[in-house]
Amino acid sequence: MPPVRHKSRLSKKEACALVASIILWLAVTALFVGMRPEHFILAGCIAALFLAGGSAKRLVVALLPFAVFGISYDWMNIVPNYEVNPIDIEGIYNAEKSLFGIAGASGGIMTPNEYLGAHTTRWMDFLGGVFYLCWVPVPIAFGLWLYAVGQRREYLHFAIVFLLVNLLGFAGYYIHPAAPPWYVAQYGFEPIMDTGGNVAGLAGFGEITGWKVFEGLYSRNANVFAAVPSLHSAYVLIAFIYSLRAKCPAWMRAALALISAGIWFTAVYTSHHYVIDVLLGIGVSFLGYVIFEYGLMRLKPFASFMSKYASYISPAPHYTKINKQHT
C-alpha cells in the first residue's frame, strides 16, 4: 500500500483527539483513582510536545503504547483484583515448595526465596537493587534507541508487544490474584485487604546506598496481590527478544540478556516473586510476542493499521510492508 503522508502542523482533527483523550484520562483518574502532581505534569508535557508539531509530535504518538501501559496500571486501582476473584496465598506457596523446594539446615523444606533469604550477602543486596532498577527504564531506553537510530518498524513492534504483554499480565492479576512471598513471611496465609506495598529484600539496597528509591516506588504499588505473572521478569526479556530482530550491537544484546537473568534471580532473592511467578512472566513475554507477530500481523486490517502508524511516526514515509513473514 502507498505510504501515508503526514503533515508537521497540527490538524483540527488531531487537536480534537488530543484534547478529548487528555480530558477523558484526567476525568476518569480524578473520579476513581485520585489526582497526583505527576498527572498534571505528564498531561502538560504531552500537550506541549504534540502542539509543537514535527518531530516532537511524532515522538508523542510513538510513545503512546507506553502511555497506555502507565494509565492502565494506574487504573487498576479502580477495581482491585481481590474484589474480582479470591486471593491465592497458601496454594501458590505450597505449589512453590512442592515444585522447587530446597532442604533447609533443620531438615525442613524451604521455598527458594526462603532459602535465599537465609543466605543474603551485601553484594547480592546491592546487585539485586541495581538489576531491579532496570526493569522499566532499560526497556524504555531500548525503545527510544531504536526510535532514535531510525529503526521505527522494529521500535513500533517492540512497543506494541510491550503493551500487549502488560495487558495479558494485568488480565492474569484479575484471573488469579496471588500474594508475593514477602506477604506470607509477614502476614501468614490470611488475606488482609488494602495491604500496602513492601520493599521486602530490596531494603538491603537502601541500607547500603542510603537511597530509598524502592520505598517510594512500592508505597504507590497499585495492588500487592498481583504477583502472577511476574511482569518484572518480562520487560527486559521483551527488549532482548527484539534486540535479536533489530540491528543491535552484540554488547547491547549481551547486556539485555544479563539484566534479564539478574532480574529473574533478584525477584526470588528479594521475596517479591516465587519461581512460578518468574516462569509465568517469561511465558507471557513469549505469548505476547507470538500473538502479535504470528497472529495479529497476519490480519490485513491490523497490518494496514501498523503500516499507517509507522508511516506517521517516521520523518519520511519509507515504511515497507510489515506483514511479510520474517526469517
mmCIF file of N, CA, C and O in Angstrom, residues 207-243:
data_model
loop_
_atom_site.group_PDB
_atom_site.id
_atom_site.type_symbol
_atom_site.label_atom_id
_atom_site.label_comp_id
_atom_site.label_asym_id
_atom_site.label_seq_id
_atom_site.Cartn_x
_atom_site.Cartn_y
_atom_site.Cartn_z
ATOM 1 N N GLU A 207 19.794 0.339 52.479
ATOM 2 C CA GLU A 207 20.717 0.421 53.613
ATOM 3 C C GLU A 207 22.152 0.632 53.154
ATOM 4 O O GLU A 207 22.927 1.341 53.800
ATOM 5 N N ILE A 208 22.511 0.029 52.023
ATOM 6 C CA ILE A 208 23.876 0.148 51.514
ATOM 7 C C ILE A 208 24.108 1.511 50.881
ATOM 8 O O ILE A 208 25.131 2.164 51.124
ATOM 9 N N THR A 209 23.160 1.957 50.072
ATOM 10 C CA THR A 209 23.347 3.190 49.305
ATOM 11 C C THR A 209 22.781 4.434 49.973
ATOM 12 O O THR A 209 23.173 5.553 49.639
ATOM 13 N N GLY A 210 21.854 4.236 50.916
ATOM 14 C CA GLY A 210 21.177 5.378 51.519
ATOM 15 C C GLY A 210 20.113 5.974 50.615
ATOM 16 O O GLY A 210 19.506 7.001 50.925
ATOM 17 N N TRP A 211 19.859 5.315 49.492
ATOM 18 C CA TRP A 211 18.883 5.783 48.509
ATOM 19 C C TRP A 211 17.589 5.004 48.696
ATOM 20 O O TRP A 211 17.549 3.801 48.456
ATOM 21 N N LYS A 212 16.536 5.654 49.105
ATOM 22 C CA LYS A 212 15.268 4.995 49.424
ATOM 23 C C LYS A 212 14.301 4.971 48.232
ATOM 24 O O LYS A 212 13.101 5.166 48.380
ATOM 25 N N VAL A 213 14.844 4.723 47.054
ATOM 26 C CA VAL A 213 14.028 4.763 45.846
ATOM 27 C C VAL A 213 12.937 3.705 45.849
ATOM 28 O O VAL A 213 11.801 3.959 45.432
ATOM 29 N N PHE A 214 13.239 2.510 46.368
ATOM 30 C CA PHE A 214 12.237 1.448 46.337
ATOM 31 C C PHE A 214 11.104 1.714 47.318
ATOM 32 O O PHE A 214 9.963 1.325 47.074
ATOM 33 N N GLU A 215 11.420 2.376 48.428
ATOM 34 C CA GLU A 215 10.357 2.742 49.366
ATOM 35 C C GLU A 215 9.340 3.653 48.681
ATOM 36 O O GLU A 215 8.133 3.498 48.867
ATOM 37 N N GLY A 216 9.818 4.596 47.882
ATOM 38 C CA GLY A 216 8.920 5.477 47.163
ATOM 39 C C GLY A 216 8.110 4.759 46.104
ATOM 40 O O GLY A 216 6.913 5.006 45.942
ATOM 41 N N LEU A 217 8.756 3.836 45.403
ATOM 42 C CA LEU A 217 8.069 3.095 44.347
ATOM 43 C C LEU A 217 6.985 2.188 44.901
ATOM 44 O O LEU A 217 5.855 2.175 44.412
ATOM 45 N N TYR A 218 7.320 1.425 45.942
ATOM 46 C CA TYR A 218 6.361 0.448 46.452
ATOM 47 C C TYR A 218 5.282 1.072 47.327
ATOM 48 O O TYR A 218 4.259 0.437 47.590
ATOM 49 N N SER A 219 5.483 2.301 47.763
ATOM 50 C CA SER A 219 4.423 2.975 48.505
ATOM 51 C C SER A 219 3.240 3.294 47.594
ATOM 52 O O SER A 219 2.136 3.529 48.057
ATOM 53 N N ARG A 220 3.493 3.278 46.261
ATOM 54 C CA ARG A 220 2.435 3.565 45.295
ATOM 55 C C ARG A 220 2.033 2.321 44.529
ATOM 56 O O ARG A 220 1.433 2.416 43.452
ATOM 57 N N ASN A 221 2.350 1.169 45.067
ATOM 58 C CA ASN A 221 2.004 -0.080 44.408
ATOM 59 C C ASN A 221 0.491 -0.181 44.243
ATOM 60 O O ASN A 221 -0.256 -0.039 45.213
ATOM 61 N N ALA A 222 0.048 -0.418 43.019
ATOM 62 C CA ALA A 222 -1.399 -0.469 42.756
ATOM 63 C C ALA A 222 -2.073 -1.617 43.488
ATOM 64 O O ALA A 222 -3.226 -1.505 43.901
ATOM 65 N N ASN A 223 -1.384 -2.717 43.680
ATOM 66 C CA ASN A 223 -2.002 -3.886 44.299
ATOM 67 C C ASN A 223 -0.929 -4.899 44.652
ATOM 68 O O ASN A 223 -0.205 -5.368 43.771
ATOM 69 N N VAL A 224 -0.802 -5.253 45.921
ATOM 70 C CA VAL A 224 0.224 -6.218 46.309
ATOM 71 C C VAL A 224 -0.154 -7.646 45.932
ATOM 72 O O VAL A 224 0.700 -8.526 45.887
ATOM 73 N N PHE A 225 -1.450 -7.874 45.661
ATOM 74 C CA PHE A 225 -1.890 -9.225 45.292
ATOM 75 C C PHE A 225 -1.862 -9.395 43.764
ATOM 76 O O PHE A 225 -2.808 -9.897 43.168
ATOM 77 N N ALA A 226 -0.769 -8.950 43.185
ATOM 78 C CA ALA A 226 -0.603 -9.021 41.730
ATOM 79 C C ALA A 226 0.780 -9.573 41.412
ATOM 80 O O ALA A 226 1.583 -8.937 40.740
ATOM 81 N N ALA A 227 1.030 -10.772 41.919
ATOM 82 C CA ALA A 227 2.350 -11.380 41.755
ATOM 83 C C ALA A 227 2.425 -12.338 40.576
ATOM 84 O O ALA A 227 3.517 -12.716 40.152
ATOM 85 N N VAL A 228 1.277 -12.756 40.065
ATOM 86 C CA VAL A 228 1.243 -13.764 39.000
ATOM 87 C C VAL A 228 0.560 -13.179 37.766
ATOM 88 O O VAL A 228 -0.611 -12.792 37.834
ATOM 89 N N PRO A 229 1.281 -13.083 36.645
ATOM 90 C CA PRO A 229 2.688 -13.421 36.428
ATOM 91 C C PRO A 229 3.605 -12.278 36.854
ATOM 92 O O PRO A 229 3.136 -11.157 37.091
ATOM 93 N N SER A 230 4.891 -12.545 36.914
ATOM 94 C CA SER A 230 5.869 -11.514 37.262
ATOM 95 C C SER A 230 6.209 -10.699 36.024
ATOM 96 O O SER A 230 6.979 -11.136 35.167
ATOM 97 N N LEU A 231 5.646 -9.505 35.934
ATOM 98 C CA LEU A 231 5.972 -8.643 34.802
ATOM 99 C C LEU A 231 7.369 -8.043 34.947
ATOM 100 O O LEU A 231 7.961 -7.603 33.956
ATOM 101 N N HIS A 232 7.888 -8.011 36.179
ATOM 102 C CA HIS A 232 9.297 -7.643 36.346
ATOM 103 C C HIS A 232 10.181 -8.539 35.477
ATOM 104 O O HIS A 232 11.180 -8.092 34.920
ATOM 105 N N SER A 233 9.791 -9.796 35.388
ATOM 106 C CA SER A 233 10.587 -10.774 34.655
ATOM 107 C C SER A 233 10.382 -10.684 33.151
ATOM 108 O O SER A 233 11.120 -11.320 32.391
ATOM 109 N N ALA A 234 9.394 -9.916 32.722
ATOM 110 C CA ALA A 234 9.033 -9.887 31.305
ATOM 111 C C ALA A 234 9.651 -8.724 30.536
ATOM 112 O O ALA A 234 10.030 -8.877 29.371
ATOM 113 N N TYR A 235 9.758 -7.561 31.156
ATOM 114 C CA TYR A 235 10.037 -6.344 30.411
ATOM 115 C C TYR A 235 11.372 -6.359 29.657
ATOM 116 O O TYR A 235 11.428 -6.085 28.458
ATOM 117 N N VAL A 236 12.443 -6.625 30.361
ATOM 118 C CA VAL A 236 13.754 -6.604 29.701
ATOM 119 C C VAL A 236 13.883 -7.781 28.739
ATOM 120 O O VAL A 236 14.570 -7.689 27.721
ATOM 121 N N LEU A 237 13.196 -8.880 29.041
ATOM 122 C CA LEU A 237 13.194 -10.018 28.120
ATOM 123 C C LEU A 237 12.592 -9.623 26.777
ATOM 124 O O LEU A 237 13.091 -10.040 25.717
ATOM 125 N N ILE A 238 11.524 -8.838 26.788
ATOM 126 C CA ILE A 238 10.924 -8.379 25.531
ATOM 127 C C ILE A 238 11.944 -7.558 24.739
ATOM 128 O O ILE A 238 12.077 -7.706 23.515
ATOM 129 N N ALA A 239 12.668 -6.693 25.452
ATOM 130 C CA ALA A 239 13.696 -5.898 24.782
ATOM 131 C C ALA A 239 14.769 -6.810 24.189
ATOM 132 O O ALA A 239 15.237 -6.577 23.060
ATOM 133 N N PHE A 240 15.159 -7.848 24.919
ATOM 134 C CA PHE A 240 16.174 -8.777 24.405
ATOM 135 C C PHE A 240 15.680 -9.488 23.145
ATOM 136 O O PHE A 240 16.423 -9.629 22.167
ATOM 137 N N ILE A 241 14.420 -9.912 23.169
ATOM 138 C CA ILE A 241 13.856 -10.605 22.003
ATOM 139 C C ILE A 241 13.928 -9.705 20.768
ATOM 140 O O ILE A 241 14.349 -10.134 19.689
ATOM 141 N N TYR A 242 13.569 -8.441 20.938
ATOM 142 C CA TYR A 242 13.573 -7.546 19.781
ATOM 143 C C TYR A 242 14.971 -7.049 19.429
ATOM 144 O O TYR A 242 15.210 -6.599 18.299
ATOM 145 N N SER A 243 15.907 -7.156 20.365
ATOM 146 C CA SER A 243 17.294 -6.839 20.014
ATOM 147 C C SER A 243 17.852 -7.876 19.048
ATOM 148 O O SER A 243 18.751 -7.577 18.255
#
